[in-house]
């Protein structure tokens, strides 16, 4: 896909960017443009007929130091109708930051100052490019934590979390990023700077934080935010149970939540994941309780009672502790033997994806069963786990993996896997996504999530705020 | 030998979890500096999708060779080895002119400015004559820029009545040539270095610069000193043995002190505990760890020649590390390698003006102990 800019025009825009920001904040080098033009939507999740994507490429990369640098960039982009794609970490795998029509990538990571730690009022204010690991390490040295600990925390940052409505491994107790943020600063598509108040709560009209969270950079660039923080827990207690099957484990979580017990983390593996990765027959639940010692002990005792009433086998703390210490931040690191990364059979391409969604407790059981059947028919291997729970339900994370034959039919075959998976989730009453975002991969299904009326109103908001359609065009089905 | 083709392929499909452990990418915040992308570009060069042009060559020198990426990688891929192979493959006109001049200086022994004139009189009483039981090796950079560090260690050793010798002139271990990709030059330098040190028949060799120690103990796999000298130690290891034996008294203090793990001393040579034990020897000291320490500690900026090829990156790396140290609330940052102290102190003047943090004293472990020793 080519840039919409002619070479002559590129030079003009480059000169304006350099004049506004300075030479060292603007790059047109091939290496930078190429690297910044992809997220984790790599070839094995986005195959073209020959199994190799030729991705679009940005015209410019910009590293702002201040929100004002972002303002200047957006003004130039508006003047010349150049696309602007904000990027912070690029840990996503939905193609959210792909520069479909070229344009300017703003790497928000360069906004990386920790602005204020307020231990009296339990808040931290940071620029949006601070990487989660950096923030958490800083807070830990001061005795605090944000309790937003996504698996990608080593590479994902604040702006990306907010833009994609991220969830961390202790979200069951502390919520998603959406429940942690108090106020934010956003550079709007017209170059104005808007701030929302960092207050505990409010009844003064709509909460504008929710306009920008999940918008994936289509409605502005988040440049700063204030979050709740918590004291580091005095104690953590780990428990593991083996249930006869996945529905029994989900039922246990339902009863735990109904009892008012609030584990920081619960993770349930379905029968296949339990068998393949944990070498047990049934459905493994691992739980972590945190807080002060007596609270952990009481919550663990209540959960144990519920597990026992459902005939679960108590496996002690080991599997849960091992997950916490070794696996909670681990991703599928490539190795020559890993089924997702090994060289494919000649003539085939490895494909891989995750159809994560959220819904009621009933939904979790139904979608786990039916998706397994569906993926089997499509010759895909699928394992699932559930690891973010709410009072009314939870999230399911089905990962599919397999090989498809190269050739003209490949893109359609790959698209069909996603389509059938998403339609199934929707028909059973779930969301089309829980915490990975929409980007390009799921853009075509956004009307399932918002409804035709909702989508039309979303488009009206987009047109009103961004009449030149410069902000991350082509994403979210807009 | 690593499989460069397969390793670079795996890097190209990896979710990039090494990026923010990388000393360079963590400091520059530039996505391209991530080791994953360097691996991916190595693959593209191998696959002839990209050529090794001037921009690509320069790109492969934006690496500190600190190997923090290897620690972040669950598959243990060592991207710096891919980068080193790319550097070694750069020949002829593709070698940047600046680097060509550096190479000439390394080979001719003129890499750094002339040795400090005060150093000669300082070392004179301790020059090795024929044989040396305990030989101190400072390294080229320290002999030219590290007068305070050398004065500090010699003063400490004298106060502890330690016996030691030094060389009048020191041969180059070849570490800089090696990591800049001049493998043959490095080998020649290392062999000469070994011969000259072996001629003094030391029983113990104490190496000040952690990167020289890394070269001697780990990287130069030819006929090395490790086979002929019974004990080759870093300064913290040597001092810990000495202090445990001599049991000197230190002044009481209420200082909060942090410690920086140098890449070579820590990640590569696994010397983590000796310097911490030495710091804790000073009564009243509270040792506070930086957010990223031990295997995750970022490089100070020296970066095996990065300070020469990309001084602007070095400045950002040093500034980042200083901020990390100041976030602990420590008033002193101790380094196990004196070169780290030199690099970090140089960054203080130019790069901290826009930061809110207060000052922090940065000194190497020998100076730290020497100043607190009760004579």
GROMACS .gro file of N, CA and C in nm, chain A residues 24 30-32 34-36 38 40 42-44 52 63 87 89-90 107 109-110 112-115 129-131 133-134 137-138 141-142 151-156 326-327 329-336 341-343, chain B residues 6 9-21 25-33 36-37 41 43-44 49-50 53 55-56 59 72-75 77 289-292 296 316 320 327-329 354-356:
model
  312
   24UNK      N    1   1.624   1.629   1.548
   24UNK     CA    2   1.641   1.500   1.616
   24UNK      C    3   1.510   1.435   1.658
   30UNK      N    4   1.471   0.483   0.628
   30UNK     CA    5   1.398   0.361   0.591
   30UNK      C    6   1.387   0.267   0.712
   31UNK      N    7   1.495   0.256   0.787
   31UNK     CA    8   1.494   0.161   0.901
   31UNK      C    9   1.386   0.201   1.001
   32UNK      N   10   1.382   0.327   1.037
   32UNK     CA   11   1.279   0.372   1.132
   32UNK      C   12   1.139   0.352   1.075
   34UNK      N   13   1.026   0.158   0.849
   34UNK     CA   14   0.986   0.017   0.834
   34UNK      C   15   0.951  -0.044   0.971
   35UNK      N   16   1.038  -0.019   1.069
   35UNK     CA   17   1.016  -0.077   1.201
   35UNK      C   18   0.886  -0.024   1.264
   36UNK      N   19   0.862   0.103   1.245
   36UNK     CA   20   0.744   0.164   1.307
   36UNK      C   21   0.614   0.132   1.233
   38UNK      N   22   0.482  -0.157   1.181
   38UNK     CA   23   0.422  -0.287   1.210
   38UNK      C   24   0.404  -0.302   1.360
   40UNK      N   25   0.252  -0.635   1.633
   40UNK     CA   26   0.274  -0.779   1.638
   40UNK      C   27   0.184  -0.856   1.540
   42UNK      N   28   0.221  -0.989   1.271
   42UNK     CA   29   0.326  -1.033   1.180
   42UNK      C   30   0.271  -1.140   1.086
   43UNK      N   31   0.358  -1.190   1.004
   43UNK     CA   32   0.307  -1.266   0.890
   43UNK      C   33   0.226  -1.390   0.927
   44UNK      N   34   0.255  -1.446   1.044
   44UNK     CA   35   0.181  -1.568   1.077
   44UNK      C   36   0.040  -1.539   1.127
   52UNK      N   37   0.351  -1.416   0.292
   52UNK     CA   38   0.442  -1.310   0.335
   52UNK      C   39   0.372  -1.175   0.313
   63UNK      N   40   0.924   1.179   1.737
   63UNK     CA   41   0.939   1.150   1.880
   63UNK      C   42   0.915   1.279   1.959
   87UNK      N   43   0.146   0.578   1.851
   87UNK     CA   44   0.195   0.443   1.882
   87UNK      C   45   0.264   0.445   2.017
   89UNK      N   46   0.439   0.141   2.222
   89UNK     CA   47   0.475   0.005   2.260
   89UNK      C   48   0.453  -0.097   2.150
   90UNK      N   49   0.345  -0.081   2.075
   90UNK     CA   50   0.317  -0.172   1.963
   90UNK      C   51   0.312  -0.318   2.005
  107UNK      N   52   0.560   0.838   1.797
  107UNK     CA   53   0.599   0.741   1.899
  107UNK      C   54   0.587   0.807   2.036
  109UNK      N   55   0.623   0.686   2.314
  109UNK     CA   56   0.720   0.638   2.414
  109UNK      C   57   0.821   0.745   2.456
  110UNK      N   58   0.841   0.842   2.369
  110UNK     CA   59   0.937   0.947   2.405
  110UNK      C   60   0.879   1.042   2.511
  112UNK      N   61   0.811   1.019   2.842
  112UNK     CA   62   0.832   0.911   2.939
  112UNK      C   63   0.863   0.961   3.080
  113UNK      N   64   0.813   1.076   3.113
  113UNK     CA   65   0.842   1.125   3.248
  113UNK      C   66   0.734   1.081   3.348
  114UNK      N   67   0.782   1.044   3.466
  114UNK     CA   68   0.689   1.022   3.578
  114UNK      C   69   0.673   1.160   3.642
  115UNK      N   70   0.555   1.214   3.633
  115UNK     CA   71   0.536   1.356   3.669
  115UNK      C   72   0.517   1.375   3.819
  129UNK      N   73   0.393   0.780   2.754
  129UNK     CA   74   0.488   0.687   2.695
  129UNK      C   75   0.566   0.606   2.794
  130UNK      N   76   0.534   0.620   2.922
  130UNK     CA   77   0.604   0.539   3.022
  130UNK      C   78   0.567   0.393   3.003
  131UNK      N   79   0.669   0.308   2.998
  131UNK     CA   80   0.644   0.165   2.982
  131UNK      C   81   0.602   0.109   3.118
  133UNK      N   82   0.655  -0.159   3.281
  133UNK     CA   83   0.761  -0.215   3.365
  133UNK      C   84   0.840  -0.105   3.436
  134UNK      N   85   0.865   0.005   3.364
  134UNK     CA   86   0.938   0.118   3.423
  134UNK      C   87   0.857   0.179   3.537
  137UNK      N   88   0.833  -0.064   3.834
  137UNK     CA   89   0.961  -0.072   3.906
  137UNK      C   90   0.980   0.052   3.992
  138UNK      N   91   0.948   0.168   3.938
  138UNK     CA   92   0.960   0.293   4.016
  138UNK      C   93   0.866   0.289   4.136
  141UNK      N   94   0.984   0.064   4.416
  141UNK     CA   95   1.092   0.117   4.501
  141UNK      C   96   1.036   0.213   4.606
  142UNK      N   97   0.917   0.267   4.581
  142UNK     CA   98   0.854   0.359   4.677
  142UNK      C   99   0.752   0.285   4.765
  151UNK      N  100   0.040  -0.923   3.067
  151UNK     CA  101   0.147  -1.015   3.027
  151UNK      C  102   0.255  -0.942   2.947
  152UNK      N  103   0.214  -0.838   2.878
  152UNK     CA  104   0.307  -0.763   2.791
  152UNK      C  105   0.374  -0.648   2.864
  153UNK      N  106   0.375  -0.649   2.997
  153UNK     CA  107   0.413  -0.528   3.070
  153UNK      C  108   0.556  -0.481   3.042
  154UNK      N  109   0.638  -0.570   2.990
  154UNK     CA  110   0.775  -0.527   2.961
  154UNK      C  111   0.783  -0.439   2.837
  155UNK      N  112   0.683  -0.444   2.751
  155UNK     CA  113   0.694  -0.365   2.627
  155UNK      C  114   0.575  -0.273   2.604
  156UNK      N  115   0.471  -0.281   2.685
  156UNK     CA  116   0.354  -0.197   2.658
  156UNK      C  117   0.351  -0.079   2.753
  326UNK      N  118   0.695  -1.763   3.725
  326UNK     CA  119   0.765  -1.795   3.600
  326UNK      C  120   0.685  -1.764   3.473
  327UNK      N  121   0.552  -1.764   3.484
  327UNK     CA  122   0.475  -1.761   3.360
  327UNK      C  123   0.386  -1.640   3.340
  329UNK      N  124   0.433  -1.326   3.313
  329UNK     CA  125   0.475  -1.229   3.213
  329UNK      C  126   0.539  -1.297   3.092
  330UNK      N  127   0.522  -1.426   3.084
  330UNK     CA  128   0.584  -1.499   2.975
  330UNK      C  129   0.490  -1.500   2.855
  331UNK      N  130   0.546  -1.481   2.738
  331UNK     CA  131   0.466  -1.494   2.617
  331UNK      C  132   0.523  -1.610   2.538
  332UNK      N  133   0.465  -1.633   2.423
  332UNK     CA  134   0.514  -1.743   2.341
  332UNK      C  135   0.645  -1.701   2.275
  333UNK      N  136   0.756  -1.723   2.343
  333UNK     CA  137   0.884  -1.689   2.284
  333UNK      C  138   0.915  -1.787   2.171
  334UNK      N  139   0.962  -1.736   2.059
  334UNK     CA  140   0.988  -1.824   1.946
  334UNK      C  141   1.102  -1.921   1.975
  335UNK      N  142   1.081  -2.043   1.941
  335UNK     CA  143   1.191  -2.138   1.937
  335UNK      C  144   1.169  -2.225   1.814
  336UNK      N  145   1.273  -2.294   1.776
  336UNK     CA  146   1.263  -2.373   1.652
  336UNK      C  147   1.163  -2.487   1.666
  341UNK      N  148   0.604  -2.124   1.585
  341UNK     CA  149   0.719  -2.058   1.523
  341UNK      C  150   0.810  -2.152   1.443
  342UNK      N  151   0.793  -2.280   1.460
  342UNK     CA  152   0.877  -2.372   1.383
  342UNK      C  153   0.852  -2.353   1.234
  343UNK      N  154   0.949  -2.391   1.154
  343UNK     CA  155   0.928  -2.379   1.010
  343UNK      C  156   0.809  -2.466   0.969
  484UNK      N  157   1.885  -1.913   1.162
  484UNK     CA  158   1.765  -1.953   1.238
  484UNK      C  159   1.736  -1.854   1.351
  487UNK      N  160   1.577  -1.553   1.211
  487UNK     CA  161   1.438  -1.582   1.172
  487UNK      C  162   1.347  -1.578   1.295
  488UNK      N  163   1.393  -1.637   1.403
  488UNK     CA  164   1.311  -1.638   1.525
  488UNK      C  165   1.293  -1.496   1.579
  489UNK      N  166   1.399  -1.417   1.573
  489UNK     CA  167   1.385  -1.276   1.616
  489UNK      C  168   1.279  -1.206   1.532
  490UNK      N  169   1.277  -1.237   1.403
  490UNK     CA  170   1.186  -1.164   1.313
  490UNK      C  171   1.040  -1.193   1.343
  491UNK      N  172   1.009  -1.304   1.409
  491UNK     CA  173   0.868  -1.336   1.439
  491UNK      C  174   0.838  -1.324   1.589
  492UNK      N  175   0.929  -1.266   1.662
  492UNK     CA  176   0.913  -1.259   1.808
  492UNK      C  177   0.830  -1.137   1.850
  493UNK      N  178   0.756  -1.151   1.959
  493UNK     CA  179   0.676  -1.036   2.005
  493UNK      C  180   0.757  -0.924   2.072
  494UNK      N  181   0.887  -0.920   2.057
  494UNK     CA  182   0.963  -0.800   2.095
  494UNK      C  183   0.976  -0.781   2.245
  495UNK      N  184   0.976  -0.888   2.321
  495UNK     CA  185   0.978  -0.872   2.467
  495UNK      C  186   1.115  -0.826   2.519
  496UNK      N  187   1.214  -0.819   2.433
  496UNK     CA  188   1.347  -0.777   2.477
  496UNK      C  189   1.363  -0.626   2.474
  497UNK      N  190   1.274  -0.555   2.406
  497UNK     CA  191   1.299  -0.413   2.376
  497UNK      C  192   1.333  -0.330   2.498
  498UNK      N  193   1.253  -0.338   2.603
  498UNK     CA  194   1.275  -0.246   2.713
  498UNK      C  195   1.374  -0.298   2.816
  499UNK      N  196   1.432  -0.414   2.789
  499UNK     CA  197   1.548  -0.456   2.867
  499UNK      C  198   1.676  -0.407   2.800
  503UNK      N  199   1.774   0.075   2.351
  503UNK     CA  200   1.634   0.109   2.322
  503UNK      C  201   1.566   0.170   2.443
  504UNK      N  202   1.602   0.122   2.563
  504UNK     CA  203   1.542   0.179   2.684
  504UNK      C  204   1.577   0.325   2.701
  505UNK      N  205   1.695   0.363   2.652
  505UNK     CA  206   1.740   0.502   2.667
  505UNK      C  207   1.694   0.590   2.552
  506UNK      N  208   1.704   0.538   2.429
  506UNK     CA  209   1.667   0.623   2.314
  506UNK      C  210   1.518   0.629   2.292
  507UNK      N  211   1.447   0.527   2.339
  507UNK     CA  212   1.303   0.508   2.317
  507UNK      C  213   1.273   0.486   2.168
  508UNK      N  214   1.373   0.458   2.089
  508UNK     CA  215   1.351   0.435   1.947
  508UNK      C  216   1.322   0.287   1.923
  509UNK      N  217   1.212   0.261   1.855
  509UNK     CA  218   1.167   0.124   1.830
  509UNK      C  219   1.274   0.044   1.755
  510UNK      N  220   1.339   0.108   1.658
  510UNK     CA  221   1.436   0.036   1.576
  510UNK      C  222   1.553  -0.016   1.657
  511UNK      N  223   1.578   0.046   1.772
  511UNK     CA  224   1.692   0.002   1.854
  511UNK      C  225   1.664  -0.128   1.928
  514UNK      N  226   1.516  -0.717   1.885
  514UNK     CA  227   1.432  -0.796   1.795
  514UNK      C  228   1.443  -0.744   1.651
  515UNK      N  229   1.437  -0.613   1.637
  515UNK     CA  230   1.442  -0.556   1.502
  515UNK      C  231   1.581  -0.571   1.441
  519UNK      N  232   1.649  -0.747   1.089
  519UNK     CA  233   1.725  -0.688   0.977
  519UNK      C  234   1.841  -0.779   0.936
  521UNK      N  235   1.822  -1.092   0.934
  521UNK     CA  236   1.755  -1.189   0.846
  521UNK      C  237   1.735  -1.131   0.706
  522UNK      N  238   1.693  -1.006   0.702
  522UNK     CA  239   1.667  -0.945   0.571
  522UNK      C  240   1.795  -0.930   0.490
  527UNK      N  241   1.694  -0.919   0.115
  527UNK     CA  242   1.583  -0.824   0.100
  527UNK      C  243   1.631  -0.683   0.130
  528UNK      N  244   1.738  -0.672   0.206
  528UNK     CA  245   1.801  -0.544   0.234
  528UNK      C  246   1.951  -0.560   0.220
  531UNK      N  247   2.404  -0.146   0.352
  531UNK     CA  248   2.452  -0.014   0.309
  531UNK      C  249   2.497   0.066   0.430
  533UNK      N  250   2.367   0.310   0.598
  533UNK     CA  251   2.268   0.330   0.705
  533UNK      C  252   2.253   0.203   0.788
  534UNK      N  253   2.252   0.089   0.719
  534UNK     CA  254   2.236  -0.038   0.789
  534UNK      C  255   2.360  -0.068   0.875
  537UNK      N  256   2.342   0.132   1.178
  537UNK     CA  257   2.237   0.075   1.263
  537UNK      C  258   2.292  -0.039   1.350
  550UNK      N  259   1.645  -1.127   2.873
  550UNK     CA  260   1.501  -1.107   2.857
  550UNK      C  261   1.437  -1.214   2.771
  551UNK      N  262   1.518  -1.285   2.695
  551UNK     CA  263   1.465  -1.379   2.597
  551UNK      C  264   1.452  -1.518   2.658
  552UNK      N  265   1.331  -1.569   2.660
  552UNK     CA  266   1.311  -1.702   2.719
  552UNK      C  267   1.372  -1.812   2.633
  553UNK      N  268   1.396  -1.781   2.507
  553UNK     CA  269   1.459  -1.880   2.419
  553UNK      C  270   1.611  -1.866   2.423
  555UNK      N  271   1.794  -1.638   2.299
  555UNK     CA  272   1.857  -1.586   2.178
  555UNK      C  273   1.947  -1.470   2.217
  767UNK      N  274   1.851  -0.132   4.627
  767UNK     CA  275   1.870  -0.178   4.489
  767UNK      C  276   1.795  -0.088   4.391
  768UNK      N  277   1.852  -0.069   4.276
  768UNK     CA  278   1.784   0.004   4.170
  768UNK      C  279   1.673  -0.084   4.110
  769UNK      N  280   1.578  -0.019   4.046
  769UNK     CA  281   1.465  -0.093   3.990
  769UNK      C  282   1.513  -0.202   3.894
  770UNK      N  283   1.614  -0.172   3.817
  770UNK     CA  284   1.669  -0.272   3.725
  770UNK      C  285   1.811  -0.304   3.771
  774UNK      N  286   1.923  -0.760   3.498
  774UNK     CA  287   1.845  -0.661   3.422
  774UNK      C  288   1.912  -0.523   3.422
  794UNK      N  289   2.244   0.948   2.672
  794UNK     CA  290   2.106   0.913   2.714
  794UNK      C  291   2.106   0.793   2.808
  798UNK      N  292   1.980   0.800   3.194
  798UNK     CA  293   1.873   0.710   3.238
  798UNK      C  294   1.914   0.634   3.365
  805UNK      N  295   1.621   0.761   4.189
  805UNK     CA  296   1.486   0.720   4.231
  805UNK      C  297   1.489   0.632   4.356
  806UNK      N  298   1.604   0.574   4.386
  806UNK     CA  299   1.612   0.489   4.505
  806UNK      C  300   1.626   0.572   4.632
  807UNK      N  301   1.659   0.700   4.616
  807UNK     CA  302   1.682   0.785   4.733
  807UNK      C  303   1.824   0.773   4.787
  832UNK      N  304   1.774   1.889   3.285
  832UNK     CA  305   1.628   1.898   3.275
  832UNK      C  306   1.558   1.802   3.371
  833UNK      N  307   1.633   1.739   3.456
  833UNK     CA  308   1.568   1.645   3.548
  833UNK      C  309   1.548   1.709   3.684
  834UNK      N  310   1.450   1.660   3.756
  834UNK     CA  311   1.416   1.720   3.884
  834UNK      C  312   1.499   1.666   4.000
   0.00000   0.00000   0.00000
